[in-house]
Short mmCIF file of N, CA and C and ligand atoms in Angstrom, two decimals:
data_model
loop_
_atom_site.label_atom_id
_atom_site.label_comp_id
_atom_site.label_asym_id
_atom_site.label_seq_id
_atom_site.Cartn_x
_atom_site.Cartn_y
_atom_site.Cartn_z
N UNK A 194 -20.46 3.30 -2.62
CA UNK A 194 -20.96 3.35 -1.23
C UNK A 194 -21.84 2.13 -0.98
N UNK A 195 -21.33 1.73 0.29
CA UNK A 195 -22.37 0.24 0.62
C UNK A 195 -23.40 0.65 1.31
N UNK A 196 -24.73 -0.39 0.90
CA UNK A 196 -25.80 0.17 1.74
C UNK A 196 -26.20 -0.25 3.44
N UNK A 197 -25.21 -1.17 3.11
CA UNK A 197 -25.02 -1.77 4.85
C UNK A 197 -24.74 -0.81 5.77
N UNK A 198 -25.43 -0.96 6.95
CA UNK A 198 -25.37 -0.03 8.01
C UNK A 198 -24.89 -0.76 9.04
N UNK A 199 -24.73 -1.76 9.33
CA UNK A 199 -24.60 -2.39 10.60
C UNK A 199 -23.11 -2.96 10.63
N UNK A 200 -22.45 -2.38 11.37
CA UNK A 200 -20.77 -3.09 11.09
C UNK A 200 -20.17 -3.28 13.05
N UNK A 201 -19.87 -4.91 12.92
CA UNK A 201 -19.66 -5.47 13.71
C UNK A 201 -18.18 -5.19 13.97
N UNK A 202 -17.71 -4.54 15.76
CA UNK A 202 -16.23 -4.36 15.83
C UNK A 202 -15.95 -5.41 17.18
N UNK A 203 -14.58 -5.73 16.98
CA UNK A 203 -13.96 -6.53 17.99
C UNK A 203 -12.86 -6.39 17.80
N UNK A 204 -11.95 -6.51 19.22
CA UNK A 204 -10.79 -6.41 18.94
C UNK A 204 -9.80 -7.51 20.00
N UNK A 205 -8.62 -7.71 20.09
CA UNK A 205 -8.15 -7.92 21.74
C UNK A 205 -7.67 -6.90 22.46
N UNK A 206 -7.04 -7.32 23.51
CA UNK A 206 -6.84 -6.35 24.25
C UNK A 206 -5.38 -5.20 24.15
N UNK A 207 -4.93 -5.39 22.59
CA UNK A 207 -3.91 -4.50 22.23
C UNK A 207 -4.30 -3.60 21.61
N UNK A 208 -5.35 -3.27 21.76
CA UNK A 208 -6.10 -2.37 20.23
C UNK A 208 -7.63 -1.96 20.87
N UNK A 209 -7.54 -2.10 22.05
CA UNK A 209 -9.62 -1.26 22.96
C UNK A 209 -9.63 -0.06 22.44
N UNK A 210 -8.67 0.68 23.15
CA UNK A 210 -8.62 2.25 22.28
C UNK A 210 -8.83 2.56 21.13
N UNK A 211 -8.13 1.90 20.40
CA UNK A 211 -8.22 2.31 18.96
C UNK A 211 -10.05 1.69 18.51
N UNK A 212 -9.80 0.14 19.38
CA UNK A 212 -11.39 0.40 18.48
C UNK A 212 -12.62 1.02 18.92
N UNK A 213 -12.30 1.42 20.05
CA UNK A 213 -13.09 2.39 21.11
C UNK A 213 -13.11 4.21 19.96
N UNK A 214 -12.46 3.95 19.44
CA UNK A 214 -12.25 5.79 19.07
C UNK A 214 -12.89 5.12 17.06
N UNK A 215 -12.88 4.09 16.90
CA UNK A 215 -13.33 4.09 15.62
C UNK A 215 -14.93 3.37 15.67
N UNK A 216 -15.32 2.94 16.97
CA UNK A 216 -16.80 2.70 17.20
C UNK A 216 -18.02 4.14 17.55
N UNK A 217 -16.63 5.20 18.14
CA UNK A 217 -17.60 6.80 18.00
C UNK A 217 -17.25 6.99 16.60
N UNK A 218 -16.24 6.93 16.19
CA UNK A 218 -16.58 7.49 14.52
C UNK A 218 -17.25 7.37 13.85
N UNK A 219 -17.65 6.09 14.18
CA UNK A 219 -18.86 5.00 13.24
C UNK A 219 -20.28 5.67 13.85
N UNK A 220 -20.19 5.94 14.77
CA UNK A 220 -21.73 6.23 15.41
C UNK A 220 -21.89 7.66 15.01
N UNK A 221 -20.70 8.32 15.19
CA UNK A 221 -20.88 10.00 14.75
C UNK A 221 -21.40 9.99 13.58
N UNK A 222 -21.12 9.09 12.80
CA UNK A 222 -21.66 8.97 11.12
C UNK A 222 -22.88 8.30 10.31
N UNK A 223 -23.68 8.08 11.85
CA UNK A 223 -24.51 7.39 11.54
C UNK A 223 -24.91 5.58 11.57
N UNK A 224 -23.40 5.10 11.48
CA UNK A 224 -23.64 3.82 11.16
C UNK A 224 -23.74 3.13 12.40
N UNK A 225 -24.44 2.31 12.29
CA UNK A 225 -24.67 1.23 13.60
C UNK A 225 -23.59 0.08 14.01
N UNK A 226 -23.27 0.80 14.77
CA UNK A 226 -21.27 -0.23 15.45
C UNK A 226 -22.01 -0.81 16.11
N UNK A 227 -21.60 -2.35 15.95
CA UNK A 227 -21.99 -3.56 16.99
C UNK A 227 -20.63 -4.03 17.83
N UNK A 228 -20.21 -2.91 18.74
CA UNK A 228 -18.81 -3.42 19.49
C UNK A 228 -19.74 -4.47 20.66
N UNK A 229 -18.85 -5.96 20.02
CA UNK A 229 -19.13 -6.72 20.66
C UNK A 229 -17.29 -6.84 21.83
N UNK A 230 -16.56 -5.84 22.04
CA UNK A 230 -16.11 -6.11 23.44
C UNK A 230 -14.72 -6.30 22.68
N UNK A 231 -13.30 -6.89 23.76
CA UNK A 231 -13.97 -6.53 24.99
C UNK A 231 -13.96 -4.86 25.69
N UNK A 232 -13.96 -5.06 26.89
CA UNK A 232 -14.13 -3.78 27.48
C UNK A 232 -13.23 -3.56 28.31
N UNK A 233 -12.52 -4.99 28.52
CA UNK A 233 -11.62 -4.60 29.62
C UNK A 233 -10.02 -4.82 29.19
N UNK A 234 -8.73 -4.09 29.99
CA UNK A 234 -7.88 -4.54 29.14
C UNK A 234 -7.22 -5.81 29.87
N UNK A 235 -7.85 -6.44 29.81
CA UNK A 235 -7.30 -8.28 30.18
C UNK A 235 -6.85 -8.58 28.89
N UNK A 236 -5.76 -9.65 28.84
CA UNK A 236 -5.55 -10.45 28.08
C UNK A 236 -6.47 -11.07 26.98
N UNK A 237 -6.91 -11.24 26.10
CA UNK A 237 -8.10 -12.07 25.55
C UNK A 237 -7.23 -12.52 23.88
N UNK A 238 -7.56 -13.73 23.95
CA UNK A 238 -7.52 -14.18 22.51
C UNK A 238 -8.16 -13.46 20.94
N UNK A 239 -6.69 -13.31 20.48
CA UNK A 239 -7.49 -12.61 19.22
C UNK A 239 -8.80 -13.44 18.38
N UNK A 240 -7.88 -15.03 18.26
CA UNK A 240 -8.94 -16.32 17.82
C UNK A 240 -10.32 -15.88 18.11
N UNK A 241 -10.40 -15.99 18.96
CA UNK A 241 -12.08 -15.55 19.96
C UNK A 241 -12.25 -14.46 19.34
N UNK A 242 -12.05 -13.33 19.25
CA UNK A 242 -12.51 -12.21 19.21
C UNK A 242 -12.82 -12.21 17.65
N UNK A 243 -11.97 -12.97 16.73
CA UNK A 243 -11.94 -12.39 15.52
C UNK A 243 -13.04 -13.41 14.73
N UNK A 244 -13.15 -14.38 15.55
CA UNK A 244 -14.54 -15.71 14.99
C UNK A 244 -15.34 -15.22 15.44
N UNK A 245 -15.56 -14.64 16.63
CA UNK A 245 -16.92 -13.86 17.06
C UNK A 245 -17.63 -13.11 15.97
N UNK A 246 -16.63 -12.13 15.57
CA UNK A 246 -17.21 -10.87 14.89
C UNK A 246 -17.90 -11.72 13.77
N UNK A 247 -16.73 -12.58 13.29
CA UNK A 247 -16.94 -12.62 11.85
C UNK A 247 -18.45 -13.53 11.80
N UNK A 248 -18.23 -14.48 12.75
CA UNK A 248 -20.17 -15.18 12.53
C UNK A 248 -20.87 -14.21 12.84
N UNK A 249 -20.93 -12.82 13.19
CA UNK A 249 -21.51 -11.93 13.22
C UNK A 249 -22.42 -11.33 11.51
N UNK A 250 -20.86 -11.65 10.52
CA UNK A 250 -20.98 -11.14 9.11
C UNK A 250 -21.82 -12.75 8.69
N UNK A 251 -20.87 -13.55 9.16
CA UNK A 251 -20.95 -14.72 8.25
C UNK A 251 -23.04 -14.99 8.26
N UNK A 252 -23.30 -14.56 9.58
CA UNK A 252 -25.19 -15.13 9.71
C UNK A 252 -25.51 -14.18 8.83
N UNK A 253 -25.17 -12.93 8.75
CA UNK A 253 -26.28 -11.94 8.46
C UNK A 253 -26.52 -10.66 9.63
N UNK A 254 -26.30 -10.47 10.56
CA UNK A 254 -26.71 -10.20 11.60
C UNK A 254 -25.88 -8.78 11.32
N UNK A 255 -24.82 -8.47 11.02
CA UNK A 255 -23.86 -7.38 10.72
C UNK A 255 -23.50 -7.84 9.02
N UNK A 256 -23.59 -6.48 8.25
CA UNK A 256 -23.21 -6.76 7.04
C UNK A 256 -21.56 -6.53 6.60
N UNK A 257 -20.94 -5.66 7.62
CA UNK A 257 -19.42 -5.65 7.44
C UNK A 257 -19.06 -5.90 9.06
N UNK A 258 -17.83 -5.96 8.94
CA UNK A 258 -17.46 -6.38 10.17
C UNK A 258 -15.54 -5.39 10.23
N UNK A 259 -15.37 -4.82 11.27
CA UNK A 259 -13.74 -4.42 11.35
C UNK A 259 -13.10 -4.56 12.54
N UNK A 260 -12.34 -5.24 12.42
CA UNK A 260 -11.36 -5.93 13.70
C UNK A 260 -10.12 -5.68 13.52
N UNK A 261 -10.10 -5.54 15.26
CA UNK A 261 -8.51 -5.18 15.52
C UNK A 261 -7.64 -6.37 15.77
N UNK A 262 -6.44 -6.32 16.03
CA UNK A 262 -5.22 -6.47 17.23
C UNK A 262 -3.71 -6.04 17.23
N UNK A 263 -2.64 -6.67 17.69
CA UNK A 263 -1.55 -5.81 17.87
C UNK A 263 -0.98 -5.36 16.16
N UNK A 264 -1.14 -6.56 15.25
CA UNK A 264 -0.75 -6.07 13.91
C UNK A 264 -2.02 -5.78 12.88
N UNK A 265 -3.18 -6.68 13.54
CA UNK A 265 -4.00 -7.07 12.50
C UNK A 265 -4.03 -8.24 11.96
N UNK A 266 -2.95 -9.13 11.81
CA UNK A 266 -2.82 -10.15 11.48
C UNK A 266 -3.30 -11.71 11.89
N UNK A 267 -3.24 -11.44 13.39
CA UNK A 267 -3.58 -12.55 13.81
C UNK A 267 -5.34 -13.02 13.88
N UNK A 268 -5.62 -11.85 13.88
CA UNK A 268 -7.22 -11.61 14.34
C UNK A 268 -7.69 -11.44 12.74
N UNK A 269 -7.41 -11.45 11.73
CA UNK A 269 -7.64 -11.64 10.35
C UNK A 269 -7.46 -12.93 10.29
N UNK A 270 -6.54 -14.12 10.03
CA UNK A 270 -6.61 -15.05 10.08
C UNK A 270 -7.46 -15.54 10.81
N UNK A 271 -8.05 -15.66 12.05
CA UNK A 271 -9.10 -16.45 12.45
C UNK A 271 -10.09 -15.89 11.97
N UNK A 272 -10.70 -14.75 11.67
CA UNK A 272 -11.61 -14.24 10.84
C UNK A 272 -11.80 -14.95 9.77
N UNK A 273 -10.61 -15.02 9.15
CA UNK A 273 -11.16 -16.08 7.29
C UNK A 273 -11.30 -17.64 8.05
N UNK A 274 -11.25 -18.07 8.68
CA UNK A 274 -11.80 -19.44 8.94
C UNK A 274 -13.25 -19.55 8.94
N UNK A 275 -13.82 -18.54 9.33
CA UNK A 275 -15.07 -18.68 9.26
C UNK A 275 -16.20 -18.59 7.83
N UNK A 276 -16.65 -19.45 7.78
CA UNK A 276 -16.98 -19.67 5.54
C UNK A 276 -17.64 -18.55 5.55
N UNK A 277 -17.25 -17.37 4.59
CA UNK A 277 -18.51 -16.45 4.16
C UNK A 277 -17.32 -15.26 4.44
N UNK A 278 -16.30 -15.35 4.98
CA UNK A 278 -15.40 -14.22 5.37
C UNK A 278 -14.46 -13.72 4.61
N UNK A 279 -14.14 -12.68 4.20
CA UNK A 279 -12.98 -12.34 3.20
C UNK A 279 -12.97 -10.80 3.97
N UNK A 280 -11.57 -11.15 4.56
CA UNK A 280 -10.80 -10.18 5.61
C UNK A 280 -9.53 -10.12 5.26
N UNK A 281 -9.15 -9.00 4.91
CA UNK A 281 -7.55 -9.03 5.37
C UNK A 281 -7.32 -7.21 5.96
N UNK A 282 -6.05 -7.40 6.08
CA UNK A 282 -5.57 -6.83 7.13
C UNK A 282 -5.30 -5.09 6.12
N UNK A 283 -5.37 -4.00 6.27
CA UNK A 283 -5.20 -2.92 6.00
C UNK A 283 -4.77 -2.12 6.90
N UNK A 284 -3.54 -1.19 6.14
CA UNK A 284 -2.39 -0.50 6.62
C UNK A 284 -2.36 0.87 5.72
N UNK A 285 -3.27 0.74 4.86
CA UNK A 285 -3.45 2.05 4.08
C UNK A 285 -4.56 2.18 3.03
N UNK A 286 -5.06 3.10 2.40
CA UNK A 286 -6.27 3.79 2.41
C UNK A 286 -6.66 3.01 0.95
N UNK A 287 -5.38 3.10 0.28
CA UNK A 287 -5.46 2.24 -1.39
C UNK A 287 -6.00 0.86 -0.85
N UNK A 288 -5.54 0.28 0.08
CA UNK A 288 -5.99 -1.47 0.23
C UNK A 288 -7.48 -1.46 0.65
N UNK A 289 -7.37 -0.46 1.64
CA UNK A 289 -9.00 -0.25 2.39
C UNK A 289 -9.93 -0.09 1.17
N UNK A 290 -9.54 0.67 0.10
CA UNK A 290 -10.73 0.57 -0.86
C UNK A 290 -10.70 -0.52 -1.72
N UNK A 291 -9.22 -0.68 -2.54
CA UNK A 291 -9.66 -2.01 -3.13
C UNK A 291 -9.84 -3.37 -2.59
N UNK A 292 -10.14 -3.18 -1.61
CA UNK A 292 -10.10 -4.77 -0.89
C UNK A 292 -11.63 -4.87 -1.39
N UNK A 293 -12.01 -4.01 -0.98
CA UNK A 293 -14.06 -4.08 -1.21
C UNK A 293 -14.17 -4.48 -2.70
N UNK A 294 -13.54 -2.93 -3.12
CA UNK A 294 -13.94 -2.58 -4.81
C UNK A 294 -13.57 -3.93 -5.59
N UNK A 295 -12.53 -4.61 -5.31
CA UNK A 295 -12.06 -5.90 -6.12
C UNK A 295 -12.38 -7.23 -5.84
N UNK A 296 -11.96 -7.11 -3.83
CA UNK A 296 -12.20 -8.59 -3.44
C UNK A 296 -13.57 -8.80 -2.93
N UNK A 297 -14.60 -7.81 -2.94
CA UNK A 297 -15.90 -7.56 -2.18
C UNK A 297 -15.55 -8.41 -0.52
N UNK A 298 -14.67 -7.94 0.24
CA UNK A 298 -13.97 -8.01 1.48
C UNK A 298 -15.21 -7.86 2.38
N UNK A 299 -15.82 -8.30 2.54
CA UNK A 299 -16.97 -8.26 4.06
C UNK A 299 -16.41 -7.37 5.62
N UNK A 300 -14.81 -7.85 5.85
CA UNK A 300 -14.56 -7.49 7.18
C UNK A 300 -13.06 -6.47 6.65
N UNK A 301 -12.30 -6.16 7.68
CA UNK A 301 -11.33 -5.89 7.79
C UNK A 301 -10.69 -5.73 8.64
N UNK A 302 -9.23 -5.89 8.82
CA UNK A 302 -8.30 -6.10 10.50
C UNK A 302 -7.05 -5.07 9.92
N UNK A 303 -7.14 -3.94 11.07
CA UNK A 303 -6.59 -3.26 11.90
C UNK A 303 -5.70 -3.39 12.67
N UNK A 304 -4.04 -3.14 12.50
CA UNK A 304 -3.24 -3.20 13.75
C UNK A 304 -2.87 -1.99 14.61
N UNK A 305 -3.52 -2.27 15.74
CA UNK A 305 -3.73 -1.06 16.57
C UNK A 305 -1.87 -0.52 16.64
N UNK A 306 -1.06 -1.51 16.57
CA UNK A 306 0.45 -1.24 16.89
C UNK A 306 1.05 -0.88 15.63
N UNK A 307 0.57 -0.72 14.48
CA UNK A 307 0.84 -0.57 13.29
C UNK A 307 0.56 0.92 13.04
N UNK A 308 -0.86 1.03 12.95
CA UNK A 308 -1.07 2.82 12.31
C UNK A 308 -1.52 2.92 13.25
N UNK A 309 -2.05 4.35 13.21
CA UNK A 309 -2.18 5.97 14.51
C UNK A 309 -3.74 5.87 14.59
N UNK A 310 -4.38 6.26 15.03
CA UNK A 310 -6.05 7.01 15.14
C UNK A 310 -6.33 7.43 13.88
N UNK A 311 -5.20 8.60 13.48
CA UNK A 311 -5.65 8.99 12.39
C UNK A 311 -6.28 8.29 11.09
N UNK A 312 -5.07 7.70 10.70
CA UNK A 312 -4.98 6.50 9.52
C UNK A 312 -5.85 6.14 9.91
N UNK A 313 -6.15 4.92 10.91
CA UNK A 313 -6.91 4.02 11.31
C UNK A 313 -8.48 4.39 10.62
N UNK A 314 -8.77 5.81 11.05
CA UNK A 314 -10.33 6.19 10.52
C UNK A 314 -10.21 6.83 9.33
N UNK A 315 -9.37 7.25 8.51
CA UNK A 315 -9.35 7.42 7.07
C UNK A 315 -9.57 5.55 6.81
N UNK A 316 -8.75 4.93 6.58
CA UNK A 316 -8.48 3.26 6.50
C UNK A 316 -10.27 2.72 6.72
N UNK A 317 -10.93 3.29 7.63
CA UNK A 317 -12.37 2.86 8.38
C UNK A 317 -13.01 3.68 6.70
N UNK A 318 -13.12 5.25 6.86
CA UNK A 318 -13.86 5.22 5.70
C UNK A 318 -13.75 5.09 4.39
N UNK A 319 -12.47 4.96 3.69
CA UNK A 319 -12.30 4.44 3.04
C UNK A 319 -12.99 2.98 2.48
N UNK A 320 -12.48 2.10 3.38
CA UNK A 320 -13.60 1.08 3.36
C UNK A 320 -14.92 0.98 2.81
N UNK A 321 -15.85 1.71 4.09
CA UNK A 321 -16.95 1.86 4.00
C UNK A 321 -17.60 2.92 2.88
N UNK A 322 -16.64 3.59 2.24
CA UNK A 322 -16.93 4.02 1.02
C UNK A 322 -16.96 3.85 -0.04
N UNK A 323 -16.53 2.68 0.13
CA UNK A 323 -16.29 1.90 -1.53
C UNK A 323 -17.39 0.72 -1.35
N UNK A 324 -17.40 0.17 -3.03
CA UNK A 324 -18.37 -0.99 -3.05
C UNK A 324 -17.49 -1.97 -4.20
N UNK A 325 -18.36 -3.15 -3.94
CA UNK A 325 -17.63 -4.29 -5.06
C UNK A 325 -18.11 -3.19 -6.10
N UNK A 326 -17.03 -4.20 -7.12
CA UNK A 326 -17.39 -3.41 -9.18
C UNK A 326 -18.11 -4.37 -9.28
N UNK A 327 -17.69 -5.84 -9.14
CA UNK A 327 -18.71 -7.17 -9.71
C UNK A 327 -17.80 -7.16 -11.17
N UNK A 328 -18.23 -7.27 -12.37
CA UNK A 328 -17.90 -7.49 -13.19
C UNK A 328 -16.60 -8.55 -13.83
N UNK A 329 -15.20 -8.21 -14.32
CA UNK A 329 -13.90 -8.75 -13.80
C UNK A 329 -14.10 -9.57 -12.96
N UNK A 330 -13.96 -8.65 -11.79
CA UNK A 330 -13.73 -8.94 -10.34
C UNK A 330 -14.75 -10.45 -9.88
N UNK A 331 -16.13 -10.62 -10.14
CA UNK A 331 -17.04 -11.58 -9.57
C UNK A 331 -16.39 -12.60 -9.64
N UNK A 332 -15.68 -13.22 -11.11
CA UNK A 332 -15.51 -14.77 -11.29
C UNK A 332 -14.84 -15.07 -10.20
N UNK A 333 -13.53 -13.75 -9.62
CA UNK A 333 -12.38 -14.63 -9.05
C UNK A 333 -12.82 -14.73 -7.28
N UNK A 334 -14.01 -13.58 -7.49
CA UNK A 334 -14.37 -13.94 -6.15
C UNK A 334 -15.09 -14.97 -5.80
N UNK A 335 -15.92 -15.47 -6.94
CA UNK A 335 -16.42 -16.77 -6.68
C UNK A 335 -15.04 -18.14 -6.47
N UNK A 336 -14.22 -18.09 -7.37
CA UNK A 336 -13.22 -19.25 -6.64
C UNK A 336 -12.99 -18.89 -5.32
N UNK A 337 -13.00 -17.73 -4.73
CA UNK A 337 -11.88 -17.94 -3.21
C UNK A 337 -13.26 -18.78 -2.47
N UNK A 338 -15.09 -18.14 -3.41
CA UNK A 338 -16.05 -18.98 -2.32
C UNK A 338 -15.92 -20.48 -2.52
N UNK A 339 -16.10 -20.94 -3.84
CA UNK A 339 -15.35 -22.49 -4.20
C UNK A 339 -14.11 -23.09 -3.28
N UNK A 340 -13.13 -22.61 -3.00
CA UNK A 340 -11.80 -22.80 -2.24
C UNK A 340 -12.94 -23.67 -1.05
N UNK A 341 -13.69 -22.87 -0.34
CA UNK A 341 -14.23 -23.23 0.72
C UNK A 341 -15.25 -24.30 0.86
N UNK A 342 -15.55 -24.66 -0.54
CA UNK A 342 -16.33 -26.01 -0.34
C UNK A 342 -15.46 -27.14 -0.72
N UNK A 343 -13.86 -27.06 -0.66
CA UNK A 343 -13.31 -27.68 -1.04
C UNK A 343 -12.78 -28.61 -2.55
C1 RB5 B 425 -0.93 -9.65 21.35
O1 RB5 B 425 0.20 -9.38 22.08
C2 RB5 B 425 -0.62 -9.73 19.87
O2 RB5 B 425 0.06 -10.92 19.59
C3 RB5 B 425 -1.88 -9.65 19.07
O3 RB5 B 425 -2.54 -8.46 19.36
C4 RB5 B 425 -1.74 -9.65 17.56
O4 RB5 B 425 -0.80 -8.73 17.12
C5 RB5 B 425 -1.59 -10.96 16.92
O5 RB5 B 425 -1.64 -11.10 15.69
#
């Protein structure tokens, strides 16, 4: 279990609902959802939405971060552009935990067109129920941070 409480959501506009119904889950449970938007269903760039969140993780300001869009995919990729981010995309409950437990994963992306409500918030706590091991796992997470200083 992570001790972070503060988890930053964004999504575009293929996926409000879904992250609308996993920002009460988050609040029903205590944890502090920072839905930074949007709100409306306009068009909006996943790019935008998914660099937003993530300098959200990347300052400090939110310690996890979970983002949507139509697969998850696109809005994960602009997420890892941002240095400090290790996001990928989850479609089931095994990845949702070892992404943390192995890759110590900061964020995660959601395709609202992919899985149901249901999944979606098993997939959410899952996540948030697991923690890095460290051990094994640290060295290789330190190369993906190396990768990024080139
Ligand atoms: C928007 O139609 C869709 O392309 C977007 O939500 C996402 O699936 C991109 O990766």
């Amino acid at each position: 279990m992570t001790d972070a409480r503060r988890i930053v959501l964004s999504s575009d506009h293929a996926a409000i609902p879904l992250r609308l119904a996993i920002a009460a889950h988050l609040a029903a449970q205590g944890w502090e959802a920072v839905d930074i938007g949007p709100t409306e269903a306009q068009s909006t760039p996943y790019p935008e939405r998914g660099a937003e969140a993530a300098r959200r993780v990347a300052s400090g300001d939110c310690q996890l971060g979970i983002i949507l869009c139509g697969t998850g995919q696109g809005i994960m990729m602009a997420a890892n552009k941002i240095p400090g981010i290790r996001c990928g995309v989850c479609s089931d409950t095994f990845s949702a935990r070892m992404i943390r437990q192995h890759n110590d994963a900061n964020m995660i992306a959601i395709g609202a067109r992919v899985v149901g409500e249901g999944l979606a918030l098993d997939i959410v706590d899952a996540f948030l129920a697991a923690a890095f091991e460290g051990g094994r796992h640290a060295p290789r997470v330190e190369m993906i941070k190396a990768l990024e200083k080139g």
